[in-house]
mmCIF file of C-alpha atoms and ligand atoms in Angstrom:
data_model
loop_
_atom_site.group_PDB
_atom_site.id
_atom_site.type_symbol
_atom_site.label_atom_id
_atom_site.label_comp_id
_atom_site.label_asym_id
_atom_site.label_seq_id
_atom_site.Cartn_x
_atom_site.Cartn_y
_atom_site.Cartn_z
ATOM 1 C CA UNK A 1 9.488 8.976 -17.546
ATOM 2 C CA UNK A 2 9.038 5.065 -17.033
ATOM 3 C CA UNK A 3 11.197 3.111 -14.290
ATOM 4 C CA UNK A 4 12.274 0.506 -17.388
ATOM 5 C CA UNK A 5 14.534 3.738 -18.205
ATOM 6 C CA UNK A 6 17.268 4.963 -16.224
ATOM 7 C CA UNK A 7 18.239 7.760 -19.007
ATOM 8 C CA UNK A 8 14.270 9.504 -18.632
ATOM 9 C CA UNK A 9 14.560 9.152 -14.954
ATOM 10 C CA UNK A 10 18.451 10.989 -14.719
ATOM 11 C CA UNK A 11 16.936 13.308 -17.519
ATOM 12 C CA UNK A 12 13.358 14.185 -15.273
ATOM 13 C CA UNK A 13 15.191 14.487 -12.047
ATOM 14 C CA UNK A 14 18.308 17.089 -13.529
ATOM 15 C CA UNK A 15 15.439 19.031 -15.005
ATOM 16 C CA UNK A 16 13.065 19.640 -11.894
ATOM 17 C CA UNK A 17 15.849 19.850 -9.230
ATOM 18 C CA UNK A 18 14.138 18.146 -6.549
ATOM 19 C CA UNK A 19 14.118 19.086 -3.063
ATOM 20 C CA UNK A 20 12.270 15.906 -2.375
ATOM 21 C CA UNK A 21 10.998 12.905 -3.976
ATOM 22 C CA UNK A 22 8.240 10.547 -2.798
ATOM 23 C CA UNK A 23 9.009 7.116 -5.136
ATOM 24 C CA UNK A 24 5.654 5.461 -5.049
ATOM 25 C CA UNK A 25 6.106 3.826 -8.486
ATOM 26 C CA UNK A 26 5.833 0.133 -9.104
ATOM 27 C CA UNK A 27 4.107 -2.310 -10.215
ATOM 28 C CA UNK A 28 2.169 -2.624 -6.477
ATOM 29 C CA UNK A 29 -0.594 -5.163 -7.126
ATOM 30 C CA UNK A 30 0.724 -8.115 -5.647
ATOM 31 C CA UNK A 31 -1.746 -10.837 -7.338
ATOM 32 C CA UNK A 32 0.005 -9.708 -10.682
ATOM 33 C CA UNK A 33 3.080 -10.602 -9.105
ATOM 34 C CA UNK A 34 2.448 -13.935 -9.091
ATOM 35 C CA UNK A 35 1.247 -14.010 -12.973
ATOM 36 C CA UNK A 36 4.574 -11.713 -14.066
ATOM 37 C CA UNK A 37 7.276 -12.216 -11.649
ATOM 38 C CA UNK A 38 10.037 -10.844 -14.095
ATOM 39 C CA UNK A 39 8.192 -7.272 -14.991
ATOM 40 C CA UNK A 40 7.659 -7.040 -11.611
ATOM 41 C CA UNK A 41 11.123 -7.802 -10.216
ATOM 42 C CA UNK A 42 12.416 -5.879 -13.315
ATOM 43 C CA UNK A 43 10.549 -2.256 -12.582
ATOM 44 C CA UNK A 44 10.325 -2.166 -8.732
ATOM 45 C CA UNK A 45 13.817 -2.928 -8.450
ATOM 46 C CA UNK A 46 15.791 -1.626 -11.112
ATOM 47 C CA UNK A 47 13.100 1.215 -11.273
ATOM 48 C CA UNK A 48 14.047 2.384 -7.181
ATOM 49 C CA UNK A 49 17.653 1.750 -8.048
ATOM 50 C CA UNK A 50 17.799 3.976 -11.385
ATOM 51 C CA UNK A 51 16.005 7.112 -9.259
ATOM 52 C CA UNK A 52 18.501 6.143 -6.090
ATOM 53 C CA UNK A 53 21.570 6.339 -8.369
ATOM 54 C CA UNK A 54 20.056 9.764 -10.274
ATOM 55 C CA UNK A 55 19.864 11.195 -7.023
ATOM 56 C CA UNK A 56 23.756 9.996 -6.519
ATOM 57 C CA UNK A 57 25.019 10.795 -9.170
ATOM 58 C CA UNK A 58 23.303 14.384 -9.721
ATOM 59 C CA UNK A 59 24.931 15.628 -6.432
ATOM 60 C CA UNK A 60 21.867 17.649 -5.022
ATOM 61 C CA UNK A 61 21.018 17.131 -1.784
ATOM 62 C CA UNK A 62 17.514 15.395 -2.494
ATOM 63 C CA UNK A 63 15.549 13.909 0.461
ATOM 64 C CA UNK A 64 14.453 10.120 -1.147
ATOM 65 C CA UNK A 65 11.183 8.371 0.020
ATOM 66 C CA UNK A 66 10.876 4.797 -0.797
ATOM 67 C CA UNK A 67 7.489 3.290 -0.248
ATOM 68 C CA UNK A 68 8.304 -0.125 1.586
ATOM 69 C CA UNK A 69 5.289 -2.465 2.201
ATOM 70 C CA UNK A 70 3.901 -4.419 4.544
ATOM 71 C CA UNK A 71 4.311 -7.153 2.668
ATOM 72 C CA UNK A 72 7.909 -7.372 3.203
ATOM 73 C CA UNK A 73 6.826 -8.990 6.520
ATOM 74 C CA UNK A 74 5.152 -11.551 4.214
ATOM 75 C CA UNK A 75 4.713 -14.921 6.247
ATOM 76 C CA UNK A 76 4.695 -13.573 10.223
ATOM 77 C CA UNK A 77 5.793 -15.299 13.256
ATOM 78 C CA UNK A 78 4.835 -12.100 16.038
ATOM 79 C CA UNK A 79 1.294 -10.712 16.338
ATOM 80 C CA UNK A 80 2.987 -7.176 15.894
ATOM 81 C CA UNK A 81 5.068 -6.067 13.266
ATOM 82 C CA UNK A 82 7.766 -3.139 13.631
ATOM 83 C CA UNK A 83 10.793 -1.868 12.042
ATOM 84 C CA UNK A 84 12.824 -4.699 14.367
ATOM 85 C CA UNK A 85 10.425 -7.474 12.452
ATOM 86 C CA UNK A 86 11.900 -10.135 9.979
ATOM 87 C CA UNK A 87 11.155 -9.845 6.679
ATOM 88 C CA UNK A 88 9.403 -13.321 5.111
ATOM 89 C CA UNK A 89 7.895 -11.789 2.142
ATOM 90 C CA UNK A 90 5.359 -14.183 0.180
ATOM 91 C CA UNK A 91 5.379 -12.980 -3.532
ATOM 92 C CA UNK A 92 7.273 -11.460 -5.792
ATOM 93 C CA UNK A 93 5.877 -8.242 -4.984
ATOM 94 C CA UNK A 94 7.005 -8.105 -1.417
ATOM 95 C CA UNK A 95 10.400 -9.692 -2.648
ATOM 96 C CA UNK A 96 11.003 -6.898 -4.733
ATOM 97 C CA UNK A 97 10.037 -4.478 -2.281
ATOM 98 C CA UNK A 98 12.049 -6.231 0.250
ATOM 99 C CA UNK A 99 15.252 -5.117 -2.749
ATOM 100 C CA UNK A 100 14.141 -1.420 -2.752
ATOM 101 C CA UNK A 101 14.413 -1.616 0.836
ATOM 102 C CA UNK A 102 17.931 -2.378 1.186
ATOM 103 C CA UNK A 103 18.672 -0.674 -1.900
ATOM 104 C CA UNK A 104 17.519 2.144 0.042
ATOM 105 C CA UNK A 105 19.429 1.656 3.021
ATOM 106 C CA UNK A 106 22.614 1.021 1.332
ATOM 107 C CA UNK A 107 22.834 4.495 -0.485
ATOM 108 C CA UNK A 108 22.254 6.155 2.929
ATOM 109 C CA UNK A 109 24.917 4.342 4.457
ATOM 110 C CA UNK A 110 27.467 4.000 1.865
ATOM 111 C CA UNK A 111 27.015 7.495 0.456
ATOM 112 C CA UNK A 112 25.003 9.180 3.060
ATOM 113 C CA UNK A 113 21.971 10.064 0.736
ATOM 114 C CA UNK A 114 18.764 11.071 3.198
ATOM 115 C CA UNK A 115 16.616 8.535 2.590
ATOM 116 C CA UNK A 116 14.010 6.879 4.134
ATOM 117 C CA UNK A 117 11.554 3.984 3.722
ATOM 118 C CA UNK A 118 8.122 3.644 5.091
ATOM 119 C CA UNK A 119 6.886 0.807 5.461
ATOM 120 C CA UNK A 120 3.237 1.350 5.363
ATOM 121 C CA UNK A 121 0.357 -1.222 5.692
ATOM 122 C CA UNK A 122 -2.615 -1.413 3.208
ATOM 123 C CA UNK A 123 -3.819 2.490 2.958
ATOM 124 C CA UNK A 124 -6.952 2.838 1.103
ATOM 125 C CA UNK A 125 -9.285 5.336 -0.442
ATOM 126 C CA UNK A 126 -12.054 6.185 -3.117
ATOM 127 C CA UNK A 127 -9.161 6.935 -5.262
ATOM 128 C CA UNK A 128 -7.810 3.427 -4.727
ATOM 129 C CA UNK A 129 -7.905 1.338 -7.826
ATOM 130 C CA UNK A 130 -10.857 -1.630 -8.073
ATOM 131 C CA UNK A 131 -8.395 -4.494 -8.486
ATOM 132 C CA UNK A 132 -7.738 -4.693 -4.952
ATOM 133 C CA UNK A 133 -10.181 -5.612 -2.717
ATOM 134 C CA UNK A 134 -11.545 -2.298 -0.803
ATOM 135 C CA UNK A 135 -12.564 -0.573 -3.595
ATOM 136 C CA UNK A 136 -14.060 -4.051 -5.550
ATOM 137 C CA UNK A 137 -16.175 -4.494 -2.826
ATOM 138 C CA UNK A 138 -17.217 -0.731 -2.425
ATOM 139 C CA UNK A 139 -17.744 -0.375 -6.133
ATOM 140 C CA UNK A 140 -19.324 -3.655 -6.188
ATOM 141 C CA UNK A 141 -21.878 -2.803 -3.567
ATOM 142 C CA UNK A 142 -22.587 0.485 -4.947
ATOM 143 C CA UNK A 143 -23.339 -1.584 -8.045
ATOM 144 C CA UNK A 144 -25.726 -4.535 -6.217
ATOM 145 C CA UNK A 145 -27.661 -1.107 -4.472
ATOM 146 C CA UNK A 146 -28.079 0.575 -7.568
ATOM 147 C CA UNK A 147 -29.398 -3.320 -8.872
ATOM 148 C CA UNK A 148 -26.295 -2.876 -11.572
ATOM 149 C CA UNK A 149 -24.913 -6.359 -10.468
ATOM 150 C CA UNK A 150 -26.302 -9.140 -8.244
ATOM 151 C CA UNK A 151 -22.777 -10.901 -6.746
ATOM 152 C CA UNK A 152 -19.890 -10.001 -5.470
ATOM 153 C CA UNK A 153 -17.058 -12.927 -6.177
ATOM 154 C CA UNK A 154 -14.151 -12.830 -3.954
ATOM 155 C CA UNK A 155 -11.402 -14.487 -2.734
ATOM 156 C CA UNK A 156 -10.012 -15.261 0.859
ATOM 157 C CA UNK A 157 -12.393 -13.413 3.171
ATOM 158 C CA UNK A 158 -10.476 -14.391 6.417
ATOM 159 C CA UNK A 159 -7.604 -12.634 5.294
ATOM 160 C CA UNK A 160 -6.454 -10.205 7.965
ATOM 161 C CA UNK A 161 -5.345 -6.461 7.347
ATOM 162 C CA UNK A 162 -3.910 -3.351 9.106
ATOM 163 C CA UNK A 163 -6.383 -0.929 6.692
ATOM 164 C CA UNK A 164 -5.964 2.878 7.048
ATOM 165 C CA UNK A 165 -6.921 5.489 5.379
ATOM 166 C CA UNK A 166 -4.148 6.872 2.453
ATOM 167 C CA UNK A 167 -4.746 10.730 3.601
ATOM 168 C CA UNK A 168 -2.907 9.971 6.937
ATOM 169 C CA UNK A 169 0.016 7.664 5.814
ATOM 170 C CA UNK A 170 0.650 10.342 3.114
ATOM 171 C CA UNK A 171 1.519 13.244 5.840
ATOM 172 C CA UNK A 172 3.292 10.876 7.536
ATOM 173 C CA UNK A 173 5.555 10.316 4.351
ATOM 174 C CA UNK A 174 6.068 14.033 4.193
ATOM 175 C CA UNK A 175 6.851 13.779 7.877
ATOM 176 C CA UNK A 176 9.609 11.372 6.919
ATOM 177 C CA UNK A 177 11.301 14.001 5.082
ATOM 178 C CA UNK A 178 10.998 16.647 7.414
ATOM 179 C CA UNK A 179 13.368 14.940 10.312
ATOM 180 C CA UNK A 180 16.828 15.862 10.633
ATOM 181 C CA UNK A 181 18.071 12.355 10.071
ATOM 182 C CA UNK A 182 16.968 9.636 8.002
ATOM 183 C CA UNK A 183 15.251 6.267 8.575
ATOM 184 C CA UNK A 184 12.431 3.408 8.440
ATOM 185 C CA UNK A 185 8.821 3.885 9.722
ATOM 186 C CA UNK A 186 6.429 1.695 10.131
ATOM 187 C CA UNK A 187 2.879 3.247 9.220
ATOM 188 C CA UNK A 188 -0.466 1.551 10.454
ATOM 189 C CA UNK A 189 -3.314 1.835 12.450
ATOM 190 C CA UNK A 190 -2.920 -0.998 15.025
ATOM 191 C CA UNK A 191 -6.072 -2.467 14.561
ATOM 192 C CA UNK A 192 -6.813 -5.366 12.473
ATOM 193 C CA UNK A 193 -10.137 -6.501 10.131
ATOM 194 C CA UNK A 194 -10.616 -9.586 7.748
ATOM 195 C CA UNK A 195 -11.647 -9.068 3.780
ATOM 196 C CA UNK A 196 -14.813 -10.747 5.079
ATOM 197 C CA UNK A 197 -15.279 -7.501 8.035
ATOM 198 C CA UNK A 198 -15.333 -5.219 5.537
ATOM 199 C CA UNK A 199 -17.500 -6.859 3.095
ATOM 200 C CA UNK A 200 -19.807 -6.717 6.367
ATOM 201 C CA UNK A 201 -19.744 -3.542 7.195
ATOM 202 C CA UNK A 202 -19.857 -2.616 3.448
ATOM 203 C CA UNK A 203 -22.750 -3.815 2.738
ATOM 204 C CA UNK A 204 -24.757 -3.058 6.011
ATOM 205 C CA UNK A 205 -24.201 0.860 5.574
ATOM 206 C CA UNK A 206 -26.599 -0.260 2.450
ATOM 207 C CA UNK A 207 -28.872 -1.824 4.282
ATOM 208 C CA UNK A 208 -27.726 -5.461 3.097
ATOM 209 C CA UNK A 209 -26.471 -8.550 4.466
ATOM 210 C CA UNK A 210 -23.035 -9.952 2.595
ATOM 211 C CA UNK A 211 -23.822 -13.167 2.766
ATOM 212 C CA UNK A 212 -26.917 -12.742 0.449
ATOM 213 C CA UNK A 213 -24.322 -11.440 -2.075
ATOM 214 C CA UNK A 214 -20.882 -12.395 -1.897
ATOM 215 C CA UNK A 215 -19.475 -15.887 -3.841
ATOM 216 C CA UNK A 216 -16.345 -17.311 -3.124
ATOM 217 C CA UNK A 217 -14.408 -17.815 -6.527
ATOM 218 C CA UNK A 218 -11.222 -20.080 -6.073
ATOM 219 C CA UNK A 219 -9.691 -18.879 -8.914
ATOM 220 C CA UNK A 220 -8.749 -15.349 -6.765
ATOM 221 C CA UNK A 221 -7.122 -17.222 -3.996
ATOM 222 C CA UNK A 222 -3.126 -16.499 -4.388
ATOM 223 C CA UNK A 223 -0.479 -19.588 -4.427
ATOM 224 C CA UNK A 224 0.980 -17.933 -1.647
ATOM 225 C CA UNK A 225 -1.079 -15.815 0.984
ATOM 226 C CA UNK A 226 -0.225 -13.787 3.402
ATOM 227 C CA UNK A 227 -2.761 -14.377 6.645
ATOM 228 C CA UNK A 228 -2.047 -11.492 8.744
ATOM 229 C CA UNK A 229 -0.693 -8.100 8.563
ATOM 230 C CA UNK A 230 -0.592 -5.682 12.122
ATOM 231 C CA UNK A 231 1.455 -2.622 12.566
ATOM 232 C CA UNK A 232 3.363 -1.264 15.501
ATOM 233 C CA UNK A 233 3.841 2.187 14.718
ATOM 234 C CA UNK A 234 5.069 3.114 18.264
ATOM 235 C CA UNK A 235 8.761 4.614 16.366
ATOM 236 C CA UNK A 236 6.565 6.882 14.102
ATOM 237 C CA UNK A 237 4.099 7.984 16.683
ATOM 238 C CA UNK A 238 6.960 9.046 19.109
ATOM 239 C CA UNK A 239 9.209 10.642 17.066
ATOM 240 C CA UNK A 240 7.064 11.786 13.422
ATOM 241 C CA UNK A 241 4.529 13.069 16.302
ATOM 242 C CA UNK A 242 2.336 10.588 13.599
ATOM 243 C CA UNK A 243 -1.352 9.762 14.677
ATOM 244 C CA UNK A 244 -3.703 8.195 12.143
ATOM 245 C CA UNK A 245 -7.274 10.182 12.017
ATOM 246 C CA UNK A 246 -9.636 7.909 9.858
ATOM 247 C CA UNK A 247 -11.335 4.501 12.081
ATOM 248 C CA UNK A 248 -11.919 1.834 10.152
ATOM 249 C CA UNK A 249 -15.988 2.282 9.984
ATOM 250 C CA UNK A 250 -15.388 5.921 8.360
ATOM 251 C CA UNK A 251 -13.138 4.475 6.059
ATOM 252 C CA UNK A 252 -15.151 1.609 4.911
ATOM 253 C CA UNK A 253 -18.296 4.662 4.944
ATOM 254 C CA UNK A 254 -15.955 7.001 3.005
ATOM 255 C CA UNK A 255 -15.452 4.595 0.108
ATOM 256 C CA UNK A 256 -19.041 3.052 -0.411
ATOM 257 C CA UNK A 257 -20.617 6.631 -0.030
ATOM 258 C CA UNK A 258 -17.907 8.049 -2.998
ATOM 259 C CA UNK A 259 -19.019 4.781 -5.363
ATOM 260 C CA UNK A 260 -22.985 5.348 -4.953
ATOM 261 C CA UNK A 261 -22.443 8.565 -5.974
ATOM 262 C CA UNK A 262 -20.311 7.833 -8.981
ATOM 263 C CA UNK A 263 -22.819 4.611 -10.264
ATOM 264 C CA UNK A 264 -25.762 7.716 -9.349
ATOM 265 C CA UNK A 265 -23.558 9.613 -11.208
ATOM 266 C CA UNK A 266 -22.747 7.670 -14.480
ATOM 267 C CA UNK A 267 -24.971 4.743 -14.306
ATOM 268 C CA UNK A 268 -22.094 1.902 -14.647
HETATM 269 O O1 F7E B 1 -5.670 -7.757 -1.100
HETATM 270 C C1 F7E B 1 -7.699 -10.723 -0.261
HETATM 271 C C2 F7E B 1 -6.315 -10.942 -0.797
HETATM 272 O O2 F7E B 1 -5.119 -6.849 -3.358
HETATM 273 C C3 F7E B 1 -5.948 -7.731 0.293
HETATM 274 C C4 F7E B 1 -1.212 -3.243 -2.137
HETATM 275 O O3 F7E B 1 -1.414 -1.840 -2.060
HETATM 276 O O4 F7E B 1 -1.334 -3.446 0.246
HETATM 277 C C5 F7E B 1 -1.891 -3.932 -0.972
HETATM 278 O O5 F7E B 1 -1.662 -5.328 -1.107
HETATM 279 C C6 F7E B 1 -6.390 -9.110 0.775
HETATM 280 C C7 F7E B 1 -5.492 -10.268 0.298
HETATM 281 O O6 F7E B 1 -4.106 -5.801 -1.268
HETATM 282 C C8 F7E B 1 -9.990 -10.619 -3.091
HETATM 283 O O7 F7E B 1 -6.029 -12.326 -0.984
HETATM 284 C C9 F7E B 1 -9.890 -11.601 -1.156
HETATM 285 O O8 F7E B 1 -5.298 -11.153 1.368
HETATM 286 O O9 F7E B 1 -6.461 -5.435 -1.754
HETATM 287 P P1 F7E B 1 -5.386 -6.418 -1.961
HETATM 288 P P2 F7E B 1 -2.728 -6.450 -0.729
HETATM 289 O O10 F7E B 1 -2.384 -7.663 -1.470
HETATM 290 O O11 F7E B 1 -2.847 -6.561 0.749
HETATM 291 C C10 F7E B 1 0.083 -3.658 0.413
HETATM 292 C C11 F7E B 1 0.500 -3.006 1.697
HETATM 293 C C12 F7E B 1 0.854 -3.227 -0.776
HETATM 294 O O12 F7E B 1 2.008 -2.784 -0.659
HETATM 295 C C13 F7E B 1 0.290 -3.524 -2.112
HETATM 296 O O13 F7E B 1 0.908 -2.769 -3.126
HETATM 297 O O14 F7E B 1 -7.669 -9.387 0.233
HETATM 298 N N1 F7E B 1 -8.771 -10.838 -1.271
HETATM 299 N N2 F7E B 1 -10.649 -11.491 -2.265
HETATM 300 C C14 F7E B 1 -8.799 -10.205 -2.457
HETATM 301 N N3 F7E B 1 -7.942 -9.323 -3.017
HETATM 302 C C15 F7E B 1 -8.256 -8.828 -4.236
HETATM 303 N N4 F7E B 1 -7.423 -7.924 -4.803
HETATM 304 N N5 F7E B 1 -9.394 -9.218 -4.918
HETATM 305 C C16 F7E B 1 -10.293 -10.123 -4.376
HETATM 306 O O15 F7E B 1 -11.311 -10.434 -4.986
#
């Protein structure tokens, strides 16, 4: 199906009867967002809204999960964010995340659809695609190791993040859907690290020193930047029984280990 589509999406979602659905779709990389504002205002929001009304108007009683972002908080004024925080968002990606959120919202008021949003904080991976910045630099170190490549160019270092690891904030989206009532969560770790941290501790699990290797290149600064991101995830502790497992060390570990053995692996 594709989210420019609302006839495919109707057509998928009559066909496999859903008990629930996890809408993770979207155009999510939020420097892109800058570059194309109108593809990305035009999927993420008519895309959530075309599966929202599907779910309406097919009459089943599907459970809808809409993956909210962190940066709907965009530009904060607390040290904390929680489900009580302002939105601010900074791009177009968060703006049209901050639309799927009330989009959300509004079909389980108005016609009492469940559905929840989680609003979940940067949640990385091996698996996590090497246009953001986790798996550039643990790719990119895997490469310098290997002697593949000998920089690393990035962008704002001293940008702050809430980073977890994807494995826990995807049982707590299946918790979501397991409650009795439906709602927002906000997913995170509680513990904060710049860009420039886990370049750091990136490269030192290889035996290197970042500053021997990584170049600051202007050019991947964004127009608008968002400084820093930290959840509160007391609502989703107490009452999803939600705990995430993964530190940020193993995480950063995790990822570099998985790309030396893929550049061992294929030699690229
Ligand atoms: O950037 C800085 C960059 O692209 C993180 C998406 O999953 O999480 C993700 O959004 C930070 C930013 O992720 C480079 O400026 C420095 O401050 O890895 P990112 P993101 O923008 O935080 C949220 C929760 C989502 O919902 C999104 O879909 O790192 N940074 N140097 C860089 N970022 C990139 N990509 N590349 C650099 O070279």
């Amino acid at each position: 199906g594709s989210l420019e589509n609302y006839a495919s999406l109707f057509k998928i979602i009559q066909k496999a009867k859903p008990d629930e659905i996890y809408h993770l779709a979207a155009q999510s990389y939020v420097a892109s967002s800058f570059d194309d504002e109108f593809s990305t205002l035009n999927i993420n929001i008519n895309g959530t809204h075309y599966v929202l009304s599907s779910v309406k108007e097919l009459g089943k009683k599907i459970k809808f999960y809409f993956a909210g972002s962190s940066e709907m908080f965009g530009k904060v004024s607390t040290k904390y964010q929680n489900e009580k925080t302002p939105f601010n968002p900074r791009s177009p990606y968060g703006i049209s995340k901050v639309t799927g959120y009330y989009l959300t919202k509004n079909y389980r008021e108005a016609f009492k659809i469940f559905t929840s949003t989680g609003i979940l904080f940067n949640h990385e991976s091996p698996r996590r695609g090497s246009e953001f910045v986790t798996r550039k630099i643990s790719y990119g170190v895997a490469r310098i190791k290997k002697g593949l490549q000998k920089k690393l160019s990035l962008g704002n270092i001293n940008s702050k993040r809430d980073w977890g690891h994807a494995r826990d904030y995807v049982n707590a989206m299946w918790l979501m859907l397991q409650q009795d009532t439906s709602g927002d969560y906000v997913i995170g770790t509680g513990k904060e690290y710049s860009v420039r941290d886990f370049a750091d501790k990136a490269f030192k699990h290889v035996g290197l020193n970042y500053e021997d290797y990584v170049t600051i290149d202007k050019t991947l600064m964004r127009p608008a930047e968002v400084d820093t991101l930290l959840a509160n995830s007391s609502k989703a502790k107490k009452q999803l029984k939600w705990q995430p497992k993964t530190t940020f060390e193993n995480l950063v570990i995790e990822m570099v280990e998985s790309d030396l053995e893929f550049v061992t692996k294929f030699g690229y």
